[in-house]
Each structure stands twice: as structure tokens, then as C-alpha cells.
């Protein structure tokens, strides 16, 4: 099969395993393209894409913009902080006004879970979820899986630990759906207060000892403590969090095995990861960012066919 079963990318939950495999295979080809001296292809010439960001972003926004430009699309960027949303304009009015300028695809980040699903029901353009609140971040999961495959090959039976603030993380849920569909075994690790109560129903084992989680896994995907989403106190202090769940290079070196360290960014250096761990030979954090462009090119290219 050479096309996706969907016209939108709203979450990994809705993708079939063959959809995921097609995106990852296509991304391999685009990674070759962006490493050539001439990095641009004409695939999306005459397609116009709006990047509509209602929440802050560095990696995702820049990566989508670069992916779109590498595919020769026309690109417009919208940031709610400097827009008429500040004057009270609704989400649908905002997007319909952008679409009236003949936009074909919308890449949207929003703090409300389900906002891209709402948009997909109400507009004709293809919609790509660039992160909706604490729900899903599908392109992050795809670039994470791509980066893991580059290091480990086939992910069937590979052991992946997702460590940290799982409760507030859209990366965790998308990673779990993606990795399970690719045959990996996924566990989560963190303080009990930062693990959703329904996780055992997803077939996910919860670990509370970070050293045990590191000893178990092939890949540690470490999550940021998202203080901006925490209305309650989930742990006594950042210092105490770091004492019990922070990861440093010595802990990784002492494992006496190969371990791949990942983080979606932005990193709270000195909290969930020490600088010496984040910058160590175990870490593939910057490879993840590089792969994000190729994976997003694949997503945009494939959705534009539907
Ligand atoms: N990983 C990620 O989504 O980073 P940004 O918030 O900077 O886009």
C-alpha cells in the first residue's frame, strides 16, 4: 500500500501499523534528500500550508516550516500571541479566515485536547496535530520511533522506558500508541502522582525506581517536568524530584550496557536530566531534532495525496 488510510494526522491512536510503517519508510527517503547538496524537491509546489500555533514551540514549528519549504510548499505562519485571537476571535473564525486565502493544509498546536479534531470536522483542508494539550503529539512519536529504529533496527521486542512527568505529557501517549503498534514493550517510570491512573489498562507496566527502569530498558525516553501545566503540587520540590528521578551520566555509565537516551525537548537541565547526561554519547537528542524534518516531510507529502 502506498497511501495513508487517513486525510488528517490527528493522533497515533487512529493510525494503522501500515500507516506508521509507510511514514517511517518515506521519511528514510526524505532523510537522504535533505542530506544532499540540493535539499529541495518540488513535491508540494502549488500547495499552501498554514502553521497555526496557539501555544509556544521551537522545534515543532521550525521543523514543520523547514519540511514544508524543502518540499517547495508556500508557507504562512500564525502565532496566537500576536494575532486577533487577543481581540476575542474564535478558533474556527481564525482558521476559516486563514483558509479563505486558499490554504490546503493546516498544522496546528493548541493547548486544548481535541482542538485539531474539532477543526478537522469543520474545515476542508488536511489537518495535522502539532500537539494538543496533554493529549497527543503524533509527529514527535513518529520521529522518536524513526530515531530509535536508526539506532536499534526493528523495534519488535525492544524495551522502551518513558520516564518523568507522564501525566502532563502528550509525547508519552503518542509514543505508547506508536511503539506498541511497532511491537516494542513500553513501561513508564515516575512518581505515582505523575502517572495516569488508567495506564495499566493500556497494558503499560509502571515502575517507580528510575535505576530499575534504566537497568531494564534499551531506550530511556525522558520527559520534561511540565510545571506550567501543574495546578497542584505533585512532588515536594524540584530538588527532591531530581534526587529520586533525575538521570545523570554516572548512572548511565554504571549500567555497563548500551543505552539510548532520548528527550523530546525542551530539557530542564539539572532537573530530569543533568547536562553531562544530556550531552553524553548515550544521548540522541539532536538526532531526534534532525529526524523531525524528514519525518514531517513524509507526513506532509503523504497527506497531500489524500
Ligand atoms: N518537542 C517539542 O514539541 O518541542 P517544542 O515545544 O519546542 O515544539
PDB file of C-alpha atoms and ligand atoms in Angstrom:
ATOM      1  CA  UNK A   1       0.000   0.000   0.000  1.00  0.00           C
ATOM      2  CA  UNK A   2       1.375   3.413  -0.970  1.00  0.00           C
ATOM      3  CA  UNK A   3      -1.096   5.815   0.601  1.00  0.00           C
ATOM      4  CA  UNK A   4      -2.295   6.604   4.121  1.00  0.00           C
ATOM      5  CA  UNK A   5      -5.736   5.484   5.311  1.00  0.00           C
ATOM      6  CA  UNK A   6      -6.477   8.999   6.588  1.00  0.00           C
ATOM      7  CA  UNK A   7      -6.592  12.584   5.252  1.00  0.00           C
ATOM      8  CA  UNK A   8      -5.645  14.084   8.634  1.00  0.00           C
ATOM      9  CA  UNK A   9      -2.958  13.292  11.200  1.00  0.00           C
ATOM     10  CA  UNK A  10      -4.783  13.877  14.484  1.00  0.00           C
ATOM     11  CA  UNK A  11      -3.177  11.203  16.643  1.00  0.00           C
ATOM     12  CA  UNK A  12      -1.225   7.950  16.518  1.00  0.00           C
ATOM     13  CA  UNK A  13      -4.217   6.133  18.019  1.00  0.00           C
ATOM     14  CA  UNK A  14      -6.074   6.497  14.685  1.00  0.00           C
ATOM     15  CA  UNK A  15      -3.166   5.240  12.520  1.00  0.00           C
ATOM     16  CA  UNK A  16      -2.785   1.630  11.429  1.00  0.00           C
ATOM     17  CA  UNK A  17       0.588  -0.113  11.777  1.00  0.00           C
ATOM     18  CA  UNK A  18       0.958   0.008   7.985  1.00  0.00           C
ATOM     19  CA  UNK A  19       0.298   3.799   8.034  1.00  0.00           C
ATOM     20  CA  UNK A  20       3.126   4.195  10.572  1.00  0.00           C
ATOM     21  CA  UNK A  21       5.461   1.926   8.588  1.00  0.00           C
ATOM     22  CA  UNK A  22       4.704   3.858   5.382  1.00  0.00           C
ATOM     23  CA  UNK A  23       5.516   7.197   7.070  1.00  0.00           C
ATOM     24  CA  UNK A  24       8.780   5.830   8.518  1.00  0.00           C
ATOM     25  CA  UNK A  25       9.852   4.290   5.178  1.00  0.00           C
ATOM     26  CA  UNK A  26       9.040   7.536   3.332  1.00  0.00           C
ATOM     27  CA  UNK A  27      10.966   9.522   5.954  1.00  0.00           C
ATOM     28  CA  UNK A  28      14.068   7.429   5.198  1.00  0.00           C
ATOM     29  CA  UNK A  29      13.924   8.615   1.589  1.00  0.00           C
ATOM     30  CA  UNK A  30      13.449  12.237   2.631  1.00  0.00           C
ATOM     31  CA  UNK A  31      16.375  11.992   5.058  1.00  0.00           C
ATOM     32  CA  UNK A  32      18.571  11.109   2.073  1.00  0.00           C
ATOM     33  CA  UNK A  33      17.153  14.099   0.172  1.00  0.00           C
ATOM     34  CA  UNK A  34      17.910  16.632   2.930  1.00  0.00           C
ATOM     35  CA  UNK A  35      21.480  15.397   3.203  1.00  0.00           C
ATOM     36  CA  UNK A  36      22.139  16.128  -0.490  1.00  0.00           C
ATOM     37  CA  UNK A  37      23.751  19.405  -1.608  1.00  0.00           C
ATOM     38  CA  UNK A  38      20.380  20.345  -3.197  1.00  0.00           C
ATOM     39  CA  UNK A  39      17.928  19.756  -0.358  1.00  0.00           C
ATOM     40  CA  UNK A  40      14.714  20.817  -2.049  1.00  0.00           C
ATOM     41  CA  UNK A  41      12.210  18.745  -4.063  1.00  0.00           C
ATOM     42  CA  UNK A  42       9.169  20.083  -5.972  1.00  0.00           C
ATOM     43  CA  UNK A  43       6.652  17.596  -4.424  1.00  0.00           C
ATOM     44  CA  UNK A  44       4.342  20.198  -2.821  1.00  0.00           C
ATOM     45  CA  UNK A  45       4.704  23.001  -5.358  1.00  0.00           C
ATOM     46  CA  UNK A  46       1.316  24.810  -5.584  1.00  0.00           C
ATOM     47  CA  UNK A  47       0.291  23.593  -2.088  1.00  0.00           C
ATOM     48  CA  UNK A  48      -0.130  26.258   0.620  1.00  0.00           C
ATOM     49  CA  UNK A  49       0.314  25.306   4.274  1.00  0.00           C
ATOM     50  CA  UNK A  50      -0.582  27.358   7.361  1.00  0.00           C
ATOM     51  CA  UNK A  51       1.295  26.703  10.590  1.00  0.00           C
ATOM     52  CA  UNK A  52      -1.187  27.810  13.258  1.00  0.00           C
ATOM     53  CA  UNK A  53       0.344  27.866  16.735  1.00  0.00           C
ATOM     54  CA  UNK A  54      -1.760  28.733  19.782  1.00  0.00           C
ATOM     55  CA  UNK A  55       0.975  27.514  22.153  1.00  0.00           C
ATOM     56  CA  UNK A  56       4.743  28.122  22.296  1.00  0.00           C
ATOM     57  CA  UNK A  57       7.090  25.947  20.246  1.00  0.00           C
ATOM     58  CA  UNK A  58      10.666  25.981  18.990  1.00  0.00           C
ATOM     59  CA  UNK A  59      11.395  22.554  17.481  1.00  0.00           C
ATOM     60  CA  UNK A  60       7.983  21.584  16.082  1.00  0.00           C
ATOM     61  CA  UNK A  61       7.206  24.931  14.437  1.00  0.00           C
ATOM     62  CA  UNK A  62      10.645  25.367  12.856  1.00  0.00           C
ATOM     63  CA  UNK A  63      10.781  21.726  11.807  1.00  0.00           C
ATOM     64  CA  UNK A  64       7.376  21.875  10.071  1.00  0.00           C
ATOM     65  CA  UNK A  65       8.319  25.135   8.352  1.00  0.00           C
ATOM     66  CA  UNK A  66      11.610  23.701   7.105  1.00  0.00           C
ATOM     67  CA  UNK A  67       9.916  20.460   5.980  1.00  0.00           C
ATOM     68  CA  UNK A  68       7.321  22.473   4.038  1.00  0.00           C
ATOM     69  CA  UNK A  69       9.999  24.637   2.392  1.00  0.00           C
ATOM     70  CA  UNK A  70      12.116  21.584   1.494  1.00  0.00           C
ATOM     71  CA  UNK A  71       9.000  20.239  -0.296  1.00  0.00           C
ATOM     72  CA  UNK A  72       8.554  23.603  -2.129  1.00  0.00           C
ATOM     73  CA  UNK A  73       5.194  24.422  -0.484  1.00  0.00           C
ATOM     74  CA  UNK A  74       4.102  28.014   0.119  1.00  0.00           C
ATOM     75  CA  UNK A  75       4.092  28.633   3.875  1.00  0.00           C
ATOM     76  CA  UNK A  76       2.296  31.078   6.153  1.00  0.00           C
ATOM     77  CA  UNK A  77       2.855  31.237   9.898  1.00  0.00           C
ATOM     78  CA  UNK A  78       0.333  32.278  12.545  1.00  0.00           C
ATOM     79  CA  UNK A  79       1.105  32.777  16.224  1.00  0.00           C
ATOM     80  CA  UNK A  80      -1.854  33.459  18.524  1.00  0.00           C
ATOM     81  CA  UNK A  81       0.256  35.702  20.782  1.00  0.00           C
ATOM     82  CA  UNK A  82       0.454  38.384  18.076  1.00  0.00           C
ATOM     83  CA  UNK A  83      -2.966  37.797  16.449  1.00  0.00           C
ATOM     84  CA  UNK A  84      -6.601  38.920  16.607  1.00  0.00           C
ATOM     85  CA  UNK A  85      -7.277  35.987  18.986  1.00  0.00           C
ATOM     86  CA  UNK A  86      -6.192  38.569  21.562  1.00  0.00           C
ATOM     87  CA  UNK A  87      -9.252  40.632  20.472  1.00  0.00           C
ATOM     88  CA  UNK A  88     -11.602  37.690  21.102  1.00  0.00           C
ATOM     89  CA  UNK A  89     -11.724  35.943  17.685  1.00  0.00           C
ATOM     90  CA  UNK A  90     -12.730  32.253  17.924  1.00  0.00           C
ATOM     91  CA  UNK A  91     -10.618  29.291  16.776  1.00  0.00           C
ATOM     92  CA  UNK A  92     -12.994  28.470  13.899  1.00  0.00           C
ATOM     93  CA  UNK A  93     -13.252  32.094  12.724  1.00  0.00           C
ATOM     94  CA  UNK A  94      -9.464  32.412  12.863  1.00  0.00           C
ATOM     95  CA  UNK A  95      -8.903  29.262  10.822  1.00  0.00           C
ATOM     96  CA  UNK A  96     -11.704  29.983   8.317  1.00  0.00           C
ATOM     97  CA  UNK A  97     -10.203  33.422   7.673  1.00  0.00           C
ATOM     98  CA  UNK A  98      -6.806  31.795   7.041  1.00  0.00           C
ATOM     99  CA  UNK A  99      -8.420  29.178   4.763  1.00  0.00           C
ATOM    100  CA  UNK A 100     -10.193  31.847   2.689  1.00  0.00           C
ATOM    101  CA  UNK A 101      -6.676  32.752   1.482  1.00  0.00           C
ATOM    102  CA  UNK A 102      -6.718  29.329  -0.317  1.00  0.00           C
ATOM    103  CA  UNK A 103      -4.778  27.263   2.193  1.00  0.00           C
ATOM    104  CA  UNK A 104      -4.639  23.488   1.557  1.00  0.00           C
ATOM    105  CA  UNK A 105      -3.216  22.159   4.840  1.00  0.00           C
ATOM    106  CA  UNK A 106      -3.257  23.363   8.445  1.00  0.00           C
ATOM    107  CA  UNK A 107      -0.628  22.363  11.016  1.00  0.00           C
ATOM    108  CA  UNK A 108      -1.997  23.284  14.434  1.00  0.00           C
ATOM    109  CA  UNK A 109      -0.737  23.322  18.022  1.00  0.00           C
ATOM    110  CA  UNK A 110      -3.316  24.136  20.693  1.00  0.00           C
ATOM    111  CA  UNK A 111      -3.460  23.849  24.478  1.00  0.00           C
ATOM    112  CA  UNK A 112      -6.936  22.195  24.350  1.00  0.00           C
ATOM    113  CA  UNK A 113      -7.046  18.415  23.828  1.00  0.00           C
ATOM    114  CA  UNK A 114      -9.259  17.690  20.795  1.00  0.00           C
ATOM    115  CA  UNK A 115      -8.849  21.120  19.134  1.00  0.00           C
ATOM    116  CA  UNK A 116      -7.413  19.607  15.892  1.00  0.00           C
ATOM    117  CA  UNK A 117     -10.235  17.010  15.832  1.00  0.00           C
ATOM    118  CA  UNK A 118     -12.775  19.854  16.057  1.00  0.00           C
ATOM    119  CA  UNK A 119     -11.018  21.629  13.205  1.00  0.00           C
ATOM    120  CA  UNK A 120     -10.892  18.506  11.013  1.00  0.00           C
ATOM    121  CA  UNK A 121     -14.683  18.117  11.372  1.00  0.00           C
ATOM    122  CA  UNK A 122     -15.312  21.725  10.365  1.00  0.00           C
ATOM    123  CA  UNK A 123     -12.884  22.552   7.542  1.00  0.00           C
ATOM    124  CA  UNK A 124     -11.976  21.042   4.163  1.00  0.00           C
ATOM    125  CA  UNK A 125      -8.165  21.330   4.474  1.00  0.00           C
ATOM    126  CA  UNK A 126      -5.955  18.478   5.761  1.00  0.00           C
ATOM    127  CA  UNK A 127      -5.265  18.971   9.477  1.00  0.00           C
ATOM    128  CA  UNK A 128      -2.058  17.918  11.250  1.00  0.00           C
ATOM    129  CA  UNK A 129      -1.916  17.906  15.035  1.00  0.00           C
ATOM    130  CA  UNK A 130       1.339  19.528  16.202  1.00  0.00           C
ATOM    131  CA  UNK A 131       0.421  18.888  19.860  1.00  0.00           C
ATOM    132  CA  UNK A 132      -2.990  19.275  21.552  1.00  0.00           C
ATOM    133  CA  UNK A 133      -2.678  19.942  25.274  1.00  0.00           C
ATOM    134  CA  UNK A 134      -1.866  16.807  27.255  1.00  0.00           C
ATOM    135  CA  UNK A 135      -3.419  14.530  24.596  1.00  0.00           C
ATOM    136  CA  UNK A 136      -1.236  13.629  21.554  1.00  0.00           C
ATOM    137  CA  UNK A 137       1.852  14.830  19.662  1.00  0.00           C
ATOM    138  CA  UNK A 138       1.878  12.386  16.737  1.00  0.00           C
ATOM    139  CA  UNK A 139       4.824  13.725  14.724  1.00  0.00           C
ATOM    140  CA  UNK A 140       7.009  13.652  17.871  1.00  0.00           C
ATOM    141  CA  UNK A 141       6.184   9.950  18.359  1.00  0.00           C
ATOM    142  CA  UNK A 142       6.939   9.233  14.698  1.00  0.00           C
ATOM    143  CA  UNK A 143      10.305  10.999  14.817  1.00  0.00           C
ATOM    144  CA  UNK A 144      11.089   9.231  18.097  1.00  0.00           C
ATOM    145  CA  UNK A 145      10.295   5.829  16.538  1.00  0.00           C
ATOM    146  CA  UNK A 146      12.356   6.727  13.446  1.00  0.00           C
ATOM    147  CA  UNK A 147      15.318   7.724  15.665  1.00  0.00           C
ATOM    148  CA  UNK A 148      15.021   4.501  17.700  1.00  0.00           C
ATOM    149  CA  UNK A 149      14.958   2.420  14.501  1.00  0.00           C
ATOM    150  CA  UNK A 150      18.112   4.178  13.271  1.00  0.00           C
ATOM    151  CA  UNK A 151      19.900   3.085  16.468  1.00  0.00           C
ATOM    152  CA  UNK A 152      18.326  -0.322  17.074  1.00  0.00           C
ATOM    153  CA  UNK A 153      16.766  -1.540  13.801  1.00  0.00           C
ATOM    154  CA  UNK A 154      13.418  -3.346  14.063  1.00  0.00           C
ATOM    155  CA  UNK A 155      11.696  -2.311  17.317  1.00  0.00           C
ATOM    156  CA  UNK A 156       9.892  -5.650  17.842  1.00  0.00           C
ATOM    157  CA  UNK A 157      10.634  -6.787  21.404  1.00  0.00           C
ATOM    158  CA  UNK A 158      12.765  -3.715  22.202  1.00  0.00           C
ATOM    159  CA  UNK A 159      12.313  -2.311  25.719  1.00  0.00           C
ATOM    160  CA  UNK A 160      11.423   1.365  25.966  1.00  0.00           C
ATOM    161  CA  UNK A 161      11.082   3.216  29.287  1.00  0.00           C
ATOM    162  CA  UNK A 162       9.265   6.565  29.317  1.00  0.00           C
ATOM    163  CA  UNK A 163      10.456   8.377  32.420  1.00  0.00           C
ATOM    164  CA  UNK A 164       9.176  11.520  34.156  1.00  0.00           C
ATOM    165  CA  UNK A 165       6.047  13.673  34.018  1.00  0.00           C
ATOM    166  CA  UNK A 166       3.842  11.199  32.149  1.00  0.00           C
ATOM    167  CA  UNK A 167       0.606  12.750  33.468  1.00  0.00           C
ATOM    168  CA  UNK A 168       1.020  16.045  31.605  1.00  0.00           C
ATOM    169  CA  UNK A 169       2.753  14.596  28.533  1.00  0.00           C
ATOM    170  CA  UNK A 170       1.250  14.340  25.039  1.00  0.00           C
ATOM    171  CA  UNK A 171       4.552  12.786  23.927  1.00  0.00           C
ATOM    172  CA  UNK A 172       4.057   9.833  26.309  1.00  0.00           C
ATOM    173  CA  UNK A 173       0.630   8.829  24.979  1.00  0.00           C
ATOM    174  CA  UNK A 174       1.621   9.147  21.301  1.00  0.00           C
ATOM    175  CA  UNK A 175       4.863   7.226  21.956  1.00  0.00           C
ATOM    176  CA  UNK A 176       2.975   4.426  23.707  1.00  0.00           C
ATOM    177  CA  UNK A 177       0.471   4.002  20.839  1.00  0.00           C
ATOM    178  CA  UNK A 178       3.249   4.158  18.216  1.00  0.00           C
ATOM    179  CA  UNK A 179       5.741   1.840  19.928  1.00  0.00           C
ATOM    180  CA  UNK A 180       3.106  -0.767  20.826  1.00  0.00           C
ATOM    181  CA  UNK A 181       1.951  -0.825  17.169  1.00  0.00           C
ATOM    182  CA  UNK A 182       5.593  -1.387  16.151  1.00  0.00           C
ATOM    183  CA  UNK A 183       5.906  -4.337  18.573  1.00  0.00           C
ATOM    184  CA  UNK A 184       8.040  -2.742  21.308  1.00  0.00           C
ATOM    185  CA  UNK A 185       7.495  -3.289  25.041  1.00  0.00           C
ATOM    186  CA  UNK A 186       6.800   0.001  26.808  1.00  0.00           C
ATOM    187  CA  UNK A 187       6.953   0.808  30.519  1.00  0.00           C
ATOM    188  CA  UNK A 188       6.615   4.145  32.299  1.00  0.00           C
ATOM    189  CA  UNK A 189       8.510   5.346  35.347  1.00  0.00           C
ATOM    190  CA  UNK A 190       7.914   8.327  37.620  1.00  0.00           C
ATOM    191  CA  UNK A 191       6.359   9.413  40.907  1.00  0.00           C
ATOM    192  CA  UNK A 192       2.905   7.828  41.415  1.00  0.00           C
ATOM    193  CA  UNK A 193       1.347  11.306  41.322  1.00  0.00           C
ATOM    194  CA  UNK A 194       2.650  11.858  37.759  1.00  0.00           C
ATOM    195  CA  UNK A 195       1.377   8.552  36.281  1.00  0.00           C
ATOM    196  CA  UNK A 196      -2.240   8.485  34.950  1.00  0.00           C
ATOM    197  CA  UNK A 197      -4.434   6.013  36.872  1.00  0.00           C
ATOM    198  CA  UNK A 198      -5.729   4.370  33.642  1.00  0.00           C
ATOM    199  CA  UNK A 199      -2.267   3.362  32.360  1.00  0.00           C
ATOM    200  CA  UNK A 200      -2.357  -0.312  33.428  1.00  0.00           C
ATOM    201  CA  UNK A 201      -5.449  -0.621  31.124  1.00  0.00           C
ATOM    202  CA  UNK A 202      -3.172   0.282  28.173  1.00  0.00           C
ATOM    203  CA  UNK A 203      -1.019  -2.748  29.021  1.00  0.00           C
ATOM    204  CA  UNK A 204       1.666  -0.497  30.457  1.00  0.00           C
ATOM    205  CA  UNK A 205       3.683  -1.599  33.489  1.00  0.00           C
ATOM    206  CA  UNK A 206       4.519   1.234  35.887  1.00  0.00           C
ATOM    207  CA  UNK A 207       7.942   1.410  37.580  1.00  0.00           C
ATOM    208  CA  UNK A 208       8.737   3.719  40.485  1.00  0.00           C
ATOM    209  CA  UNK A 209      12.518   3.208  40.708  1.00  0.00           C
ATOM    210  CA  UNK A 210      14.443   5.025  37.982  1.00  0.00           C
ATOM    211  CA  UNK A 211      17.552   2.824  38.392  1.00  0.00           C
ATOM    212  CA  UNK A 212      15.431  -0.311  37.859  1.00  0.00           C
ATOM    213  CA  UNK A 213      13.854   1.290  34.777  1.00  0.00           C
ATOM    214  CA  UNK A 214      17.291   2.138  33.340  1.00  0.00           C
ATOM    215  CA  UNK A 215      18.559  -1.385  34.051  1.00  0.00           C
ATOM    216  CA  UNK A 216      15.502  -2.840  32.233  1.00  0.00           C
ATOM    217  CA  UNK A 217      15.364  -0.733  29.072  1.00  0.00           C
ATOM    218  CA  UNK A 218      17.162  -0.405  25.714  1.00  0.00           C
ATOM    219  CA  UNK A 219      15.903   3.177  25.353  1.00  0.00           C
ATOM    220  CA  UNK A 220      15.139   5.751  28.070  1.00  0.00           C
ATOM    221  CA  UNK A 221      12.845   8.485  26.706  1.00  0.00           C
ATOM    222  CA  UNK A 222      12.957  11.142  29.426  1.00  0.00           C
ATOM    223  CA  UNK A 223      10.160  13.703  29.739  1.00  0.00           C
ATOM    224  CA  UNK A 224      10.225  17.301  30.886  1.00  0.00           C
ATOM    225  CA  UNK A 225       8.640  18.254  34.190  1.00  0.00           C
ATOM    226  CA  UNK A 226       5.845  20.494  32.864  1.00  0.00           C
ATOM    227  CA  UNK A 227       5.469  22.977  35.697  1.00  0.00           C
ATOM    228  CA  UNK A 228       3.317  25.271  33.508  1.00  0.00           C
ATOM    229  CA  UNK A 229       0.577  22.588  33.344  1.00  0.00           C
ATOM    230  CA  UNK A 230       0.723  21.685  37.052  1.00  0.00           C
ATOM    231  CA  UNK A 231      -2.037  23.388  39.069  1.00  0.00           C
ATOM    232  CA  UNK A 232      -1.304  21.180  42.087  1.00  0.00           C
ATOM    233  CA  UNK A 233       1.909  20.193  43.811  1.00  0.00           C
ATOM    234  CA  UNK A 234       2.703  16.695  42.529  1.00  0.00           C
ATOM    235  CA  UNK A 235       6.027  16.389  44.409  1.00  0.00           C
ATOM    236  CA  UNK A 236       7.547  18.342  47.301  1.00  0.00           C
ATOM    237  CA  UNK A 237      10.243  20.236  45.354  1.00  0.00           C
ATOM    238  CA  UNK A 238      12.267  20.097  42.128  1.00  0.00           C
ATOM    239  CA  UNK A 239      15.311  19.234  44.231  1.00  0.00           C
ATOM    240  CA  UNK A 240      13.537  16.181  45.637  1.00  0.00           C
ATOM    241  CA  UNK A 241      12.306  15.172  42.152  1.00  0.00           C
ATOM    242  CA  UNK A 242      15.877  15.293  40.842  1.00  0.00           C
ATOM    243  CA  UNK A 243      17.145  13.308  43.832  1.00  0.00           C
ATOM    244  CA  UNK A 244      14.728  10.419  43.135  1.00  0.00           C
ATOM    245  CA  UNK A 245      14.057  10.586  39.377  1.00  0.00           C
ATOM    246  CA  UNK A 246      16.819  12.734  37.840  1.00  0.00           C
ATOM    247  CA  UNK A 247      19.246  10.949  35.480  1.00  0.00           C
ATOM    248  CA  UNK A 248      22.969  11.745  35.294  1.00  0.00           C
ATOM    249  CA  UNK A 249      25.819  10.360  33.182  1.00  0.00           C
ATOM    250  CA  UNK A 250      27.304   8.298  36.048  1.00  0.00           C
ATOM    251  CA  UNK A 251      24.028   6.355  36.358  1.00  0.00           C
ATOM    252  CA  UNK A 252      24.113   5.596  32.617  1.00  0.00           C
ATOM    253  CA  UNK A 253      27.827   4.683  32.554  1.00  0.00           C
ATOM    254  CA  UNK A 254      27.407   2.328  35.530  1.00  0.00           C
ATOM    255  CA  UNK A 255      24.809   0.256  33.652  1.00  0.00           C
ATOM    256  CA  UNK A 256      27.634  -1.382  31.673  1.00  0.00           C
ATOM    257  CA  UNK A 257      25.395  -1.798  28.627  1.00  0.00           C
ATOM    258  CA  UNK A 258      24.416   0.234  25.586  1.00  0.00           C
ATOM    259  CA  UNK A 259      21.507   2.523  26.394  1.00  0.00           C
ATOM    260  CA  UNK A 260      19.913   5.135  24.147  1.00  0.00           C
ATOM    261  CA  UNK A 261      18.925   8.356  25.915  1.00  0.00           C
ATOM    262  CA  UNK A 262      16.173  10.482  24.368  1.00  0.00           C
ATOM    263  CA  UNK A 263      14.270  13.643  25.307  1.00  0.00           C
ATOM    264  CA  UNK A 264      11.681  15.486  23.166  1.00  0.00           C
ATOM    265  CA  UNK A 265      12.891  18.889  24.381  1.00  0.00           C
ATOM    266  CA  UNK A 266      12.934  21.436  25.793  1.00  0.00           C
ATOM    267  CA  UNK A 267      15.174  19.930  28.511  1.00  0.00           C
ATOM    268  CA  UNK A 268      15.083  21.205  32.086  1.00  0.00           C
ATOM    269  CA  UNK A 269      18.829  20.791  32.573  1.00  0.00           C
ATOM    270  CA  UNK A 270      19.627  19.810  36.149  1.00  0.00           C
ATOM    271  CA  UNK A 271      16.060  18.597  36.814  1.00  0.00           C
ATOM    272  CA  UNK A 272      15.068  15.467  34.814  1.00  0.00           C
ATOM    273  CA  UNK A 273      18.490  15.256  33.099  1.00  0.00           C
ATOM    274  CA  UNK A 274      21.894  16.507  34.164  1.00  0.00           C
ATOM    275  CA  UNK A 275      23.875  18.355  31.495  1.00  0.00           C
ATOM    276  CA  UNK A 276      26.535  15.635  31.446  1.00  0.00           C
ATOM    277  CA  UNK A 277      23.850  13.037  30.606  1.00  0.00           C
ATOM    278  CA  UNK A 278      22.069  15.225  28.015  1.00  0.00           C
ATOM    279  CA  UNK A 279      25.367  15.901  26.216  1.00  0.00           C
ATOM    280  CA  UNK A 280      26.837  12.388  26.604  1.00  0.00           C
ATOM    281  CA  UNK A 281      27.475   9.745  23.939  1.00  0.00           C
ATOM    282  CA  UNK A 282      24.320   7.966  25.185  1.00  0.00           C
ATOM    283  CA  UNK A 283      22.131  10.878  24.065  1.00  0.00           C
ATOM    284  CA  UNK A 284      20.497  11.159  20.618  1.00  0.00           C
ATOM    285  CA  UNK A 285      18.554  14.334  21.440  1.00  0.00           C
ATOM    286  CA  UNK A 286      19.887  16.332  18.465  1.00  0.00           C
ATOM    287  CA  UNK A 287      19.442  13.371  16.087  1.00  0.00           C
ATOM    288  CA  UNK A 288      15.764  13.419  17.089  1.00  0.00           C
ATOM    289  CA  UNK A 289      15.538  17.065  16.020  1.00  0.00           C
ATOM    290  CA  UNK A 290      17.317  16.358  12.716  1.00  0.00           C
ATOM    291  CA  UNK A 291      14.991  13.423  12.006  1.00  0.00           C
ATOM    292  CA  UNK A 292      11.949  15.580  12.767  1.00  0.00           C
ATOM    293  CA  UNK A 293      12.352  17.401   9.442  1.00  0.00           C
ATOM    294  CA  UNK A 294      12.446  14.178   7.371  1.00  0.00           C
ATOM    295  CA  UNK A 295       9.511  12.650   9.269  1.00  0.00           C
ATOM    296  CA  UNK A 296       7.395  15.799   8.857  1.00  0.00           C
ATOM    297  CA  UNK A 297       8.260  15.917   5.142  1.00  0.00           C
ATOM    298  CA  UNK A 298       6.949  12.340   4.884  1.00  0.00           C
ATOM    299  CA  UNK A 299       3.723  13.190   6.737  1.00  0.00           C
ATOM    300  CA  UNK A 300       3.048  16.289   4.621  1.00  0.00           C
ATOM    301  CA  UNK A 301       3.899  14.524   1.368  1.00  0.00           C
ATOM    302  CA  UNK A 302       1.659  11.520   2.099  1.00  0.00           C
ATOM    303  CA  UNK A 303      -1.308  13.550   3.391  1.00  0.00           C
ATOM    304  CA  UNK A 304      -1.171  15.811   0.344  1.00  0.00           C
ATOM    305  CA  UNK A 305      -2.035  12.745  -1.805  1.00  0.00           C
ATOM    306  CA  UNK A 306      -5.322  12.200   0.148  1.00  0.00           C
TER     307      UNK A 306
HETATM  308  N1  LIG B   1       9.346  18.572  21.280  1.00  0.00           N
HETATM  309  C1  LIG B   1       8.584  19.684  21.088  1.00  0.00           C
HETATM  310  O1  LIG B   1       7.376  19.614  20.818  1.00  0.00           O
HETATM  311  O2  LIG B   1       9.269  20.858  21.251  1.00  0.00           O
HETATM  312  P1  LIG B   1       8.640  22.303  21.026  1.00  0.00           P
HETATM  313  O3  LIG B   1       7.618  22.523  22.118  1.00  0.00           O
HETATM  314  O4  LIG B   1       9.790  23.268  21.115  1.00  0.00           O
HETATM  315  O5  LIG B   1       7.971  22.322  19.684  1.00  0.00           O
END
